[in-house]
Structures are given as C-alpha cells and as structure tokens.
Coordinates of C-alpha atoms in Angstrom, one line a residue:
Chain A
X1 CA 0.1 27.5 -14.0
X2 CA -2.2 24.7 -15.1
X3 CA -5.8 24.8 -14.0
X4 CA -5.0 21.6 -12.2
X5 CA -2.3 23.4 -10.2
X6 CA -4.8 26.2 -9.4
X7 CA -7.4 23.8 -8.2
X8 CA -4.8 21.9 -6.2
X9 CA -3.5 25.0 -4.5
X10 CA -6.9 26.2 -3.5
X11 CA -8.1 22.9 -2.0
X12 CA -4.7 22.1 -0.3
X13 CA -4.8 25.6 1.4
X14 CA -8.5 25.3 2.3
X15 CA -8.0 21.8 3.8
X16 CA -4.4 22.4 5.0
X17 CA -3.6 19.1 3.4
X18 CA -1.1 17.6 0.9
X19 CA -2.8 14.2 1.2
X20 CA -4.3 12.5 -1.9
X21 CA -6.5 9.4 -1.5
X22 CA -6.0 6.7 -4.1
X23 CA -9.5 5.4 -5.0
X24 CA -8.5 1.8 -5.8
X25 CA -11.4 -0.6 -5.2
X26 CA -10.4 -4.1 -4.2
X27 CA -13.4 -6.4 -3.5
X28 CA -11.4 -8.7 -1.4
X29 CA -10.6 -6.0 1.1
X30 CA -13.8 -3.9 1.0
X31 CA -16.4 -3.9 3.8
X32 CA -19.2 -3.4 1.2
X33 CA -20.1 -5.1 -2.0
X34 CA -21.4 -1.9 -3.6
X35 CA -18.2 -0.2 -4.9
X36 CA -20.0 3.0 -5.9
X37 CA -21.5 3.4 -2.5
X38 CA -18.2 2.5 -0.9
X39 CA -16.4 5.2 -2.9
X40 CA -19.1 7.7 -2.3
X41 CA -18.9 7.2 1.4
X42 CA -15.1 7.5 1.4
X43 CA -15.3 10.7 -0.6
X44 CA -18.0 12.2 1.5
X45 CA -16.0 11.4 4.7
X46 CA -12.6 12.7 3.5
X47 CA -13.2 15.6 1.1
X48 CA -12.3 18.2 3.8
X49 CA -9.0 16.4 4.6
X50 CA -7.4 15.9 1.2
X51 CA -6.0 17.9 -1.7
X52 CA -7.0 15.5 -4.4
X53 CA -8.2 12.0 -5.4
X54 CA -6.5 9.5 -7.6
X55 CA -8.4 6.6 -9.1
X56 CA -6.1 4.0 -10.7
X57 CA -7.9 2.8 -13.8
X58 CA -6.7 -0.8 -13.5
X59 CA -8.9 -1.3 -10.4
X60 CA -11.9 -0.3 -12.5
X61 CA -11.0 -2.0 -15.8
X62 CA -10.8 -5.3 -13.8
X63 CA -14.7 -5.2 -13.7
X64 CA -15.1 -4.8 -17.4
X65 CA -17.6 -2.3 -18.7
X66 CA -19.3 -2.3 -15.2
X67 CA -16.1 -0.9 -13.9
X68 CA -16.3 2.1 -16.1
X69 CA -19.8 2.8 -14.9
X70 CA -18.4 2.6 -11.3
X71 CA -15.6 5.0 -12.3
X72 CA -18.1 7.4 -13.9
X73 CA -20.3 7.4 -10.8
X74 CA -17.3 7.9 -8.6
X75 CA -16.1 10.9 -10.5
X76 CA -19.5 12.4 -10.4
X77 CA -19.5 12.2 -6.6
X78 CA -16.3 14.2 -6.3
X79 CA -17.0 17.9 -5.7
X80 CA -16.0 20.0 -8.8
X81 CA -13.4 22.0 -7.0
X82 CA -11.3 19.0 -6.0
X83 CA -8.7 18.0 -8.6
X84 CA -8.7 14.4 -9.8
X85 CA -5.7 12.5 -11.1
X86 CA -6.4 9.7 -13.5
X87 CA -3.7 7.1 -12.9
X88 CA -3.2 4.9 -16.0
X89 CA 0.6 5.2 -16.6
X90 CA 0.0 5.4 -20.3
X91 CA 2.4 6.2 -23.1
X92 CA 2.1 5.5 -26.9
X93 CA 3.2 6.8 -30.2
X94 CA 2.0 10.3 -31.2
X95 CA -1.2 9.4 -33.1
X96 CA -2.3 7.0 -30.4
X97 CA -1.3 9.4 -27.6
X98 CA -3.7 11.9 -29.1
X99 CA -6.6 9.5 -28.8
X100 CA -5.6 8.7 -25.2
X101 CA -5.3 12.4 -24.3
X102 CA -8.8 13.0 -25.7
X103 CA -10.1 10.0 -23.6
X104 CA -8.5 11.1 -20.4
X105 CA -9.1 14.8 -20.5
X106 CA -12.2 15.4 -22.7
X107 CA -14.2 12.2 -22.1
X108 CA -13.3 11.3 -18.5
X109 CA -12.5 14.9 -17.5
X110 CA -9.5 14.2 -15.4
X111 CA -7.5 17.2 -14.2
X112 CA -4.2 15.4 -14.4
X113 CA -2.9 12.0 -15.4
X114 CA 0.2 9.8 -14.8
X115 CA 2.4 9.0 -17.8
X116 CA 5.2 6.5 -18.7
X117 CA 7.9 8.3 -20.6
X118 CA 9.6 5.3 -22.2
X119 CA 8.4 6.3 -25.7
X120 CA 9.9 9.8 -25.5
X121 CA 8.9 13.3 -26.3
X122 CA 6.4 12.8 -29.2
X123 CA 4.4 10.5 -26.9
X124 CA 4.0 13.3 -24.4
X125 CA 3.1 16.1 -26.9
X126 CA -0.6 15.4 -27.4
X127 CA -1.0 15.5 -23.6
X128 CA 1.1 18.6 -23.1
X129 CA -1.1 20.4 -25.6
X130 CA -3.8 20.4 -22.9
X131 CA -2.2 23.4 -21.1
X132 CA -4.7 23.4 -18.3
X133 CA -4.0 19.8 -17.4
X134 CA -1.1 18.3 -15.5
X135 CA 1.1 15.4 -16.7
X136 CA 2.8 13.4 -13.9
X137 CA 5.7 11.6 -15.6
X138 CA 6.9 8.4 -13.9
X139 CA 10.4 9.2 -12.7
X140 CA 11.2 6.8 -9.8
X141 CA 8.4 4.4 -8.8
X142 CA 7.7 3.0 -5.4
X143 CA 7.8 -0.7 -6.2
X144 CA 10.7 -3.1 -5.6
X145 CA 11.2 -3.7 -9.4
X146 CA 11.9 0.1 -9.9
X147 CA 15.6 -0.7 -9.5
X148 CA 15.8 -2.8 -12.7
X149 CA 15.8 0.0 -15.2
X150 CA 15.1 3.2 -13.4
X151 CA 18.3 3.1 -11.4
X152 CA 20.6 2.1 -14.3
X153 CA 23.5 4.5 -14.9
X154 CA 23.1 6.1 -18.2
X155 CA 25.6 8.1 -20.2
X156 CA 24.6 11.2 -22.1
X157 CA 26.2 12.8 -25.2
X158 CA 28.5 14.9 -22.9
X159 CA 29.7 11.6 -21.3
X160 CA 28.0 12.4 -18.0
X161 CA 26.7 9.5 -15.9
X162 CA 23.6 9.5 -13.9
X163 CA 20.7 7.1 -13.0
X164 CA 18.0 6.9 -15.7
X165 CA 15.3 8.3 -13.3
X166 CA 17.5 11.5 -12.9
X167 CA 18.0 11.7 -16.6
X168 CA 14.2 11.6 -17.1
X169 CA 13.8 14.3 -14.5
X170 CA 16.3 16.5 -16.4
X171 CA 14.4 15.9 -19.7
X172 CA 11.0 16.6 -17.9
X173 CA 12.4 19.9 -16.7
X174 CA 13.6 20.8 -20.2
X175 CA 10.2 19.8 -21.7
X176 CA 8.2 21.7 -19.1
X177 CA 7.6 24.8 -21.3
X178 CA 4.0 25.2 -20.4
X179 CA 4.6 24.5 -16.7
X180 CA 2.2 21.5 -16.7
X181 CA 4.6 18.7 -16.0
X182 CA 5.0 17.0 -12.6
X183 CA 6.8 13.9 -11.6
X184 CA 5.9 10.6 -9.8
X185 CA 8.6 9.8 -7.2
X186 CA 7.9 7.1 -4.7
X187 CA 8.1 7.6 -1.0
X188 CA 10.0 4.3 -0.7
X189 CA 12.9 6.2 -2.2
X190 CA 13.7 9.3 -0.1
X191 CA 17.2 9.2 -1.4
X192 CA 15.9 9.5 -4.9
X193 CA 13.5 12.3 -3.9
X194 CA 16.5 14.3 -2.5
X195 CA 18.3 13.9 -5.8
X196 CA 15.3 14.8 -8.0
X197 CA 14.2 17.9 -6.2
X198 CA 17.3 20.1 -7.2
X199 CA 16.8 19.0 -10.8
X200 CA 13.2 20.1 -10.8
X201 CA 13.0 22.8 -8.1
X202 CA 9.5 24.0 -8.7
X203 CA 7.7 20.9 -10.1
X204 CA 4.9 19.2 -8.3
X205 CA 5.8 15.7 -7.1
X206 CA 3.1 13.0 -6.8
X207 CA 4.5 10.6 -4.1
X208 CA 3.0 7.2 -3.8
X209 CA 4.2 4.3 -1.7
X210 CA 3.3 5.5 1.8
X211 CA 1.3 3.2 4.1
X212 CA 0.9 -0.4 3.0
X213 CA 3.8 0.0 0.6
X214 CA 6.0 0.9 3.6
X215 CA 7.5 4.2 2.5
X216 CA 8.9 6.6 5.1
X217 CA 6.3 9.4 5.2
X218 CA 8.3 12.0 7.2
X219 CA 11.4 11.3 5.1
X220 CA 9.4 11.7 1.9
X221 CA 8.0 15.0 3.0
X222 CA 11.4 16.4 4.0
X223 CA 13.1 15.2 0.9
X224 CA 10.3 16.0 -1.5
X225 CA 9.2 19.6 -0.7
X226 CA 10.2 22.6 -2.7
X227 CA 11.7 25.7 -1.1
X228 CA 8.3 26.9 0.0
X229 CA 7.8 23.6 1.9
X230 CA 5.1 22.6 -0.6
X231 CA 5.1 21.1 -4.1
X232 CA 4.2 17.5 -3.1
X233 CA 1.1 15.4 -3.1
X234 CA 1.3 12.3 -0.9
X235 CA -0.9 9.5 -2.2
X236 CA -2.3 6.8 0.2
X237 CA -4.8 4.2 -1.0
X238 CA -5.2 0.8 0.8
X239 CA -4.1 2.1 4.2
X240 CA -7.0 4.6 4.3
X241 CA -9.7 2.8 2.2
X242 CA -9.4 -0.5 4.1
X243 CA -8.7 0.9 7.6
X244 CA -11.6 -1.3 8.9
X245 CA -13.7 -4.2 7.5
X246 CA -16.5 -3.4 9.9
X247 CA -19.6 -2.3 7.8
X248 CA -20.7 -0.1 10.7
X249 CA -17.6 1.8 11.4
X250 CA -15.3 1.7 8.3
X251 CA -16.2 5.2 7.2
X252 CA -15.2 6.6 10.6
X253 CA -12.0 4.5 10.6
X254 CA -11.0 5.6 7.1
X255 CA -11.6 9.3 8.0
X256 CA -9.6 8.9 11.2
X257 CA -6.7 7.2 9.3
X258 CA -6.8 10.0 6.6
X259 CA -6.6 12.6 9.4
X260 CA -3.6 10.8 10.9
X261 CA -1.8 10.9 7.5
X262 CA -2.7 14.6 6.9
X263 CA -1.5 15.5 10.4
X264 CA 1.7 13.6 10.1
X265 CA 2.5 15.4 6.9
X266 CA 1.6 18.7 8.5
X267 CA 3.8 17.9 11.5
X268 CA 6.7 17.4 9.1
X269 CA 6.0 20.8 7.5
X270 CA 6.0 22.4 11.0
X271 CA 9.4 20.8 11.7
X272 CA 10.7 22.2 8.4
X273 CA 9.5 25.7 9.5
X274 CA 6.8 25.7 6.8
X275 CA 3.4 25.4 8.6
X276 CA 0.2 26.2 6.8
Chain B
X1 CA 4.8 -22.7 -25.7
X2 CA 2.0 -20.3 -24.8
X3 CA -1.5 -20.9 -26.2
X4 CA -1.1 -17.6 -28.0
X5 CA 2.0 -19.0 -29.8
X6 CA 0.1 -22.1 -30.7
X7 CA -2.8 -20.2 -32.2
X8 CA -0.4 -17.9 -34.0
X9 CA 1.6 -20.7 -35.6
X10 CA -1.5 -22.5 -36.8
X11 CA -3.1 -19.4 -38.4
X12 CA 0.2 -18.1 -39.8
X13 CA 0.8 -21.4 -41.5
X14 CA -2.7 -21.8 -42.8
X15 CA -2.7 -18.2 -44.2
X16 CA 1.0 -18.3 -45.1
X17 CA 1.2 -14.9 -43.4
X18 CA 3.1 -13.0 -40.8
X19 CA 0.9 -9.9 -41.2
X20 CA -1.1 -8.5 -38.3
X21 CA -3.7 -5.8 -38.9
X22 CA -3.9 -3.1 -36.2
X23 CA -7.6 -2.4 -35.7
X24 CA -7.3 1.3 -34.8
X25 CA -10.5 3.2 -35.7
X26 CA -10.0 6.8 -36.6
X27 CA -13.3 8.6 -37.5
X28 CA -11.5 11.3 -39.5
X29 CA -10.1 8.7 -41.9
X30 CA -12.9 6.1 -42.0
X31 CA -15.2 5.7 -45.0
X32 CA -18.1 4.7 -42.7
X33 CA -19.5 6.3 -39.5
X34 CA -20.4 2.9 -38.1
X35 CA -17.1 1.7 -36.5
X36 CA -18.4 -1.8 -35.6
X37 CA -19.6 -2.4 -39.1
X38 CA -16.3 -1.0 -40.5
X39 CA -14.2 -3.3 -38.3
X40 CA -16.4 -6.3 -39.1
X41 CA -16.1 -5.7 -42.8
X42 CA -12.3 -5.4 -42.5
X43 CA -12.1 -8.6 -40.4
X44 CA -14.3 -10.5 -42.8
X45 CA -12.3 -9.3 -45.8
X46 CA -8.8 -10.0 -44.3
X47 CA -9.1 -13.1 -42.0
X48 CA -7.6 -15.4 -44.6
X49 CA -4.6 -13.1 -45.2
X50 CA -3.3 -12.4 -41.6
X51 CA -1.8 -14.1 -38.6
X52 CA -3.4 -11.9 -35.9
X53 CA -5.3 -8.7 -35.2
X54 CA -4.2 -6.0 -32.8
X55 CA -6.7 -3.4 -31.5
X56 CA -5.0 -0.5 -29.8
X57 CA -7.2 0.4 -26.8
X58 CA -6.5 4.1 -27.0
X59 CA -8.5 4.2 -30.2
X60 CA -11.5 2.7 -28.4
X61 CA -11.2 4.6 -25.1
X62 CA -11.4 7.9 -27.1
X63 CA -15.1 7.2 -27.5
X64 CA -15.8 6.7 -23.8
X65 CA -18.0 3.8 -22.7
X66 CA -19.4 3.5 -26.3
X67 CA -15.8 2.7 -27.4
X68 CA -15.7 -0.3 -25.1
X69 CA -18.9 -1.6 -26.7
X70 CA -17.3 -1.2 -30.1
X71 CA -14.3 -3.1 -28.9
X72 CA -16.5 -5.8 -27.4
X73 CA -18.4 -6.2 -30.7
X74 CA -15.2 -6.2 -32.7
X75 CA -13.6 -8.9 -30.6
X76 CA -16.7 -11.0 -31.0
X77 CA -16.5 -10.8 -34.8
X78 CA -12.9 -12.2 -34.9
X79 CA -12.9 -16.0 -35.5
X80 CA -11.9 -17.8 -32.3
X81 CA -8.8 -19.4 -33.9
X82 CA -7.2 -16.1 -34.7
X83 CA -5.0 -14.7 -31.9
X84 CA -5.7 -11.2 -30.8
X85 CA -3.1 -8.8 -29.2
X86 CA -4.5 -6.1 -26.9
X87 CA -2.3 -3.1 -27.3
X88 CA -2.4 -0.9 -24.2
X89 CA 1.4 -0.6 -23.3
X90 CA 0.5 -0.9 -19.7
X91 CA 2.7 -1.4 -16.7
X92 CA 2.1 -0.7 -13.0
X93 CA 3.1 -1.8 -9.5
X94 CA 2.4 -5.5 -8.6
X95 CA -1.0 -5.2 -7.0
X96 CA -2.3 -3.0 -9.8
X97 CA -0.7 -5.1 -12.5
X98 CA -2.7 -8.0 -11.1
X99 CA -6.0 -6.1 -11.7
X100 CA -4.8 -5.1 -15.2
X101 CA -3.9 -8.7 -16.1
X102 CA -7.3 -9.9 -15.0
X103 CA -8.9 -7.1 -17.1
X104 CA -6.9 -7.9 -20.2
X105 CA -6.9 -11.7 -20.1
X106 CA -10.0 -12.8 -18.1
X107 CA -12.4 -10.0 -18.9
X108 CA -11.4 -9.0 -22.5
X109 CA -10.0 -12.4 -23.4
X110 CA -7.0 -11.1 -25.3
X111 CA -4.4 -13.8 -26.2
X112 CA -1.5 -11.4 -25.8
X113 CA -0.8 -7.8 -24.7
X114 CA 1.9 -5.2 -25.1
X115 CA 3.7 -4.1 -22.0
X116 CA 5.9 -1.2 -20.9
X117 CA 8.8 -2.5 -18.8
X118 CA 9.8 0.8 -17.0
X119 CA 8.5 -0.5 -13.6
X120 CA 10.6 -3.7 -13.7
X121 CA 10.1 -7.3 -12.9
X122 CA 7.3 -7.2 -10.3
X123 CA 5.1 -5.2 -12.7
X124 CA 5.4 -8.1 -15.2
X125 CA 4.9 -11.0 -12.8
X126 CA 1.0 -11.0 -12.6
X127 CA 0.9 -11.1 -16.4
X128 CA 3.5 -13.8 -16.7
X129 CA 1.5 -15.9 -14.4
X130 CA -0.9 -16.4 -17.3
X131 CA 1.3 -19.0 -18.9
X132 CA -1.0 -19.4 -21.9
X133 CA -0.9 -15.7 -22.8
X134 CA 1.9 -13.8 -24.4
X135 CA 3.5 -10.6 -23.1
X136 CA 5.1 -8.3 -25.8
X137 CA 7.5 -6.1 -23.9
X138 CA 8.3 -2.7 -25.5
X139 CA 12.0 -2.9 -26.5
X140 CA 12.6 -0.4 -29.3
X141 CA 9.5 1.5 -30.5
X142 CA 8.8 2.8 -34.0
X143 CA 8.2 6.5 -33.2
X144 CA 10.8 9.4 -33.6
X145 CA 10.9 9.9 -29.8
X146 CA 12.1 6.4 -29.2
X147 CA 15.7 7.8 -29.3
X148 CA 15.3 9.9 -26.1
X149 CA 15.5 7.1 -23.5
X150 CA 15.5 3.8 -25.4
X151 CA 18.9 4.5 -27.1
X152 CA 20.7 5.8 -24.1
X153 CA 23.8 3.9 -23.2
X154 CA 23.5 2.2 -19.9
X155 CA 26.2 0.6 -17.7
X156 CA 25.5 -2.6 -15.9
X157 CA 27.1 -4.0 -12.7
X158 CA 29.9 -5.6 -14.8
X159 CA 30.6 -2.1 -16.3
X160 CA 29.4 -3.2 -19.7
X161 CA 27.8 -0.5 -21.9
X162 CA 24.9 -1.0 -24.2
X163 CA 21.7 0.9 -25.3
X164 CA 18.8 0.6 -22.9
X165 CA 16.6 -1.2 -25.4
X166 CA 19.3 -3.9 -25.7
X167 CA 19.5 -4.2 -21.9
X168 CA 15.7 -4.6 -21.7
X169 CA 16.0 -7.4 -24.4
X170 CA 18.6 -9.1 -22.2
X171 CA 16.4 -8.9 -19.1
X172 CA 13.4 -10.1 -21.1
X173 CA 15.4 -13.2 -22.2
X174 CA 16.4 -13.8 -18.6
X175 CA 12.8 -13.5 -17.3
X176 CA 11.3 -15.7 -20.1
X177 CA 11.1 -18.8 -17.9
X178 CA 7.7 -19.8 -19.1
X179 CA 8.4 -19.0 -22.7
X180 CA 5.6 -16.4 -22.9
X181 CA 7.6 -13.2 -23.5
X182 CA 7.9 -11.5 -26.8
X183 CA 9.3 -8.1 -27.8
X184 CA 8.0 -5.0 -29.6
X185 CA 10.8 -3.7 -32.0
X186 CA 9.8 -1.1 -34.6
X187 CA 10.3 -1.6 -38.3
X188 CA 11.7 1.9 -38.4
X189 CA 14.8 0.5 -36.6
X190 CA 16.2 -2.3 -38.7
X191 CA 19.6 -1.7 -37.2
X192 CA 18.0 -2.3 -33.7
X193 CA 16.2 -5.4 -34.9
X194 CA 19.6 -6.8 -36.0
X195 CA 21.1 -6.1 -32.6
X196 CA 18.1 -7.6 -30.6
X197 CA 17.7 -10.8 -32.6
X198 CA 20.9 -12.4 -31.3
X199 CA 20.0 -11.5 -27.7
X200 CA 16.6 -13.2 -27.9
X201 CA 17.2 -15.8 -30.6
X202 CA 13.8 -17.7 -30.3
X203 CA 11.5 -14.9 -29.2
X204 CA 8.5 -13.7 -31.2
X205 CA 8.9 -10.0 -32.3
X206 CA 5.9 -7.8 -32.8
X207 CA 7.1 -5.2 -35.4
X208 CA 5.0 -2.0 -35.9
X209 CA 6.0 1.0 -37.9
X210 CA 5.5 -0.3 -41.4
X211 CA 3.3 1.6 -43.9
X212 CA 2.2 5.1 -42.8
X213 CA 5.0 5.2 -40.2
X214 CA 7.6 4.7 -43.0
X215 CA 9.5 1.6 -41.8
X216 CA 11.4 -0.5 -44.2
X217 CA 9.4 -3.7 -44.6
X218 CA 11.9 -5.9 -46.3
X219 CA 14.7 -4.7 -44.1
X220 CA 12.6 -5.4 -41.0
X221 CA 11.8 -8.9 -42.2
X222 CA 15.4 -9.7 -42.9
X223 CA 16.7 -8.2 -39.7
X224 CA 13.9 -9.6 -37.5
X225 CA 13.4 -13.2 -38.4
X226 CA 14.8 -16.1 -36.3
X227 CA 16.9 -18.8 -37.8
X228 CA 13.8 -20.6 -39.0
X229 CA 12.9 -17.5 -41.0
X230 CA 9.9 -16.9 -38.8
X231 CA 9.4 -15.4 -35.3
X232 CA 8.0 -12.1 -36.4
X233 CA 4.6 -10.4 -36.6
X234 CA 4.5 -7.4 -38.9
X235 CA 1.7 -5.0 -37.8
X236 CA 0.1 -2.6 -40.2
X237 CA -2.9 -0.4 -39.3
X238 CA -3.7 2.8 -41.1
X239 CA -2.2 1.9 -44.4
X240 CA -4.6 -1.1 -44.8
X241 CA -7.6 0.2 -42.9
X242 CA -7.7 3.5 -44.8
X243 CA -6.6 2.3 -48.2
X244 CA -9.7 4.0 -49.7
X245 CA -12.3 6.5 -48.5
X246 CA -14.8 5.3 -51.1
X247 CA -17.7 3.7 -49.3
X248 CA -18.3 1.3 -52.2
X249 CA -14.8 -0.1 -52.6
X250 CA -12.9 0.4 -49.4
X251 CA -13.3 -3.2 -48.4
X252 CA -11.8 -4.4 -51.6
X253 CA -9.0 -1.8 -51.4
X254 CA -8.1 -2.8 -47.8
X255 CA -8.0 -6.5 -48.8
X256 CA -5.8 -5.7 -51.8
X257 CA -3.5 -3.6 -49.6
X258 CA -3.3 -6.4 -47.0
X259 CA -2.4 -9.0 -49.7
X260 CA 0.3 -6.7 -51.0
X261 CA 1.9 -6.5 -47.5
X262 CA 1.6 -10.2 -46.9
X263 CA 3.1 -11.0 -50.3
X264 CA 6.0 -8.5 -49.8
X265 CA 6.8 -10.2 -46.5
X266 CA 6.6 -13.6 -48.1
X267 CA 8.9 -12.4 -51.0
X268 CA 11.4 -11.4 -48.3
X269 CA 11.1 -14.9 -46.8
X270 CA 11.7 -16.5 -50.2
X271 CA 14.8 -14.3 -50.7
X272 CA 16.1 -15.6 -47.4
X273 CA 15.6 -19.1 -48.5
X274 CA 12.7 -19.6 -46.0
X275 CA 9.5 -19.9 -48.0
X276 CA 6.3 -21.2 -46.5

C-alpha cells in the first residue's frame, strides 16, 4: 500500500469522509482578491470534513510565476497528515516523464498525481518507481468530450471488443504491480463506473464531475465503491469554493456546502449497508 | 493561416531549414552548470540553422520555481521572429483548458503548444479559440509505449476499423476549421507517417524521435512531407544539445551537429525533387 493510500485511509476514517476539495482558484468567482488567503481560509474551514485536497495546476499556471508561489503557499497551509493530489494530467516519453515525476513528487511534494495514459507504459514507469506515491490514470473523464475517444470500441489481439476506457482500466490493473495505481472515472458516467469497478476491484477511484459539472453523486457512490463500500474519492471544487460571493460569510457557506456533500456521500454508504 | 504558421514559413525559408531544436536541459549531460547560459549559447549558435525551438516544460519544472525563471530567460533570448513551441502535452476539461491556454499563450507567449487529445473536443476548444496560435495534437508518438493504446484498432459508428492514431488524425482534420491544428507524429514510425499524411494532406507535422531516440530521419522526411515537399518540423534535442561535454567546444559541436541534421533533411528534399 502506497504512503498516499495510508494517509488517505487515516484521514478518511478520522473525518468519516470520502470528499476531496479541488483547490482551483478562479478570480472571477472568488469573494477575495487574495488567493493565498482564500485557499488558506477554505483549508482551515474544511480540513476536518475531507479526505484529501486536489489543486489543479492549470489554475495556478494561469497566473505565471506568481501562481506557483500561490500554489507553494497553499500546499504549506495543508496539514501534513492530509494527502494532496496534484492534478496536471501529464504524460510524456520516458526521459521527460522522469523529469516530471521528480517535479511533482520531489519538488512539489504531492502524494499523488493524475496521469494521461495515451503515451503508454514507458510514460508511466518513472512515476510508478515512486512506490509511496499514487498515480491516478485517466480512464473515463467527466467532460462532454470524453465520448470522442474514450468510448470508442477497440479490438484487442484476441479479437475482443470493448470501449477504450475499459481497455485502459484492464491495462492499469495489469500494470499495478506495486499497488500504487488508481483511476479517474467521472461522476457524470455512473454507467462507466459500474463497468470499471469489476475490472479493477480493489483500486482507488478519483471521481470528479459532481456539483457544477452535474454528475449524479449518489449514483456515483453506489456504482464506484469497492466491496468494502470504500475505494472512492469524490472531488468537488467550484460548488464548494464558490458557495457564496459574500466576503463575510463565504467561509461558513463553503464549510456548510462541504458538510452537505460529505453527508450525502455518507448517506449513500449507509444505504449500501457500509456506514463508517 | 495562424501567425505561428506565418512565422514558421518565413524563418524556414530564410534558414532553408525544417529543423527544430528541443531545448530540454538535462544537468547530467550538460557541459555547463548554468542552464540559462547554456541555452543562450545554443540559441545564439543555431538560430540561423533552425525553423523553431521547442522547450519541453518538464525539463524546467524539475527545477521548481527556479526552472520557470530559467525558461523565462531562455524565451527572452530567442529572437522574436522565431516561432517557439511549448511542449507540455496538456489536456483537461473545458474550464481548466481555458486556464492552461491563458497560461501558455498569454503568460508564456508560446506560438504553439503540444496537446493530448484523450479528453476530446471540448478540451481543445479554449486553445483553438487562439486563432493565431498552433495546436499540435499528439497522434502517434515516438516512444516504445506508443503501441499500447495509439495502435489499437478502433471501430467507428460506420463499423470501419482503423488504428486509434489514424482516427485521431481524422478528427483533427474535421476540427481544423481555423486552420490552426497540426499533429505530432514520431520519426520512429515512418509507416504511421505515411498513413497519416493522406488523412491530413495540408497539416503541419511536428516530428520528434530523430537522433538519440533512433528514428529514421530520411524515411521520416519522405513519409511526412506534404505535396509541396514541406509541412514538417523535425525536432531534435539531446543529439544536438549534448554533442560534446567539452566546455570549450560544445557550442561549436552543437552547431556542427545541427547543420548536419538540417543538411540531411535538405538532401532528402532534393531527392524528392523539392529543394529550397
């Protein structure tokens, strides 16, 4: 079990939560101009409700080098015991992947990252060599465009047909020798979650697309959990971060919204007979 | 025609070159410790031999925030008329892609970027909205792992079978309304280049994998060119950058190696009856 998985389990059990908050700063929607302060307040107000945080690097890179200082300060304000997923959906040839893995794990110190598998096994290897870290491979994403390539029927050497995202899940399961691979499967695709879970019965699924993106939360929980009623991380960003534009009460509003999500997930676990 | 294409055409014709140098700093292989100085010397010594430069962001991100200062200084030292391709192989859901596009084009000022299409059309759109910029979509990459997913046979709605990379080329052609899409097709796959050129007859192909990666340069040129004997950018990084470890003569060695590559490409153009 990766160190990420260990941290995740401890925090999830302590907070009775499978909710992850996506720390994706969007100046147009934020009640404060100071992004570091905004992130710090959100983290302070939600750290007892979540199982992890997930900053998406695009939302920091859009501010140039200032953005990286904001990310650095944000990471510092997250308590050490809470696992952090660096969302950059990277993937490059072996020698370059090695540089990226060093950047994400040694320099930034992320506990896990998201990964685009299009370049195949040798693009993953430098990341998988970090056995304590977790690699969430994009399987079926939550956006409308996911259908274009991810749902294409592919034929393998044995002439079996299945959608590409399921083939990727199969390969991920095969490559998971160090037990440090997870999958990204969007909540907007509960049908796909149902199909992927039997292929990867014990993997951790990172599930985005709930909230603003419109995914079905209860359906995602029921379709996504492993046979222990766990094994999922539900990510919500905008719907929690921008619960209110009111400078005086947005922290409270974000906390309340996070509690709602956590509780709705937990209600689904109860209805599955798998309470905390 | 994108502004990128315009810049590319002018510089390529002036320098009689389809060679791009990948500015990928690797401290283990470099003859100098000062990366900014190293890059500046390489740029100074090769700017009359190339048609573009391509920094891969992973090689800068591995140095943390210092790396971004190095990238910034490197970009400043490239003459304005030479187009620069930012290689980050990104791809995310629409709202995040918008942030990335802003980062790459408005903040960094790249003329073109590389893009991973796994998330589909809405992940491209925020980039395509920059009509002056060029988007090189990963089609068939140059690494050994490319075979895992890119070569899979996929079936479309009309029950036609073709490898995934060819299907992606078809979609790229369909989505190229603003004439600002190009493709990445590795030199290690001349067979694939031959297949993709008829699908996208007028697109610009960015071709990595020559040199250290072992791709067949003459084969790549012959299989990749459009019917004008142009339409390709051959990228070489390590083989030129690290031509010598000798502090006193590496600049000269890199320049000589770049000239060799440019001339070998041009010899192929001559043999095709398409000299400059």
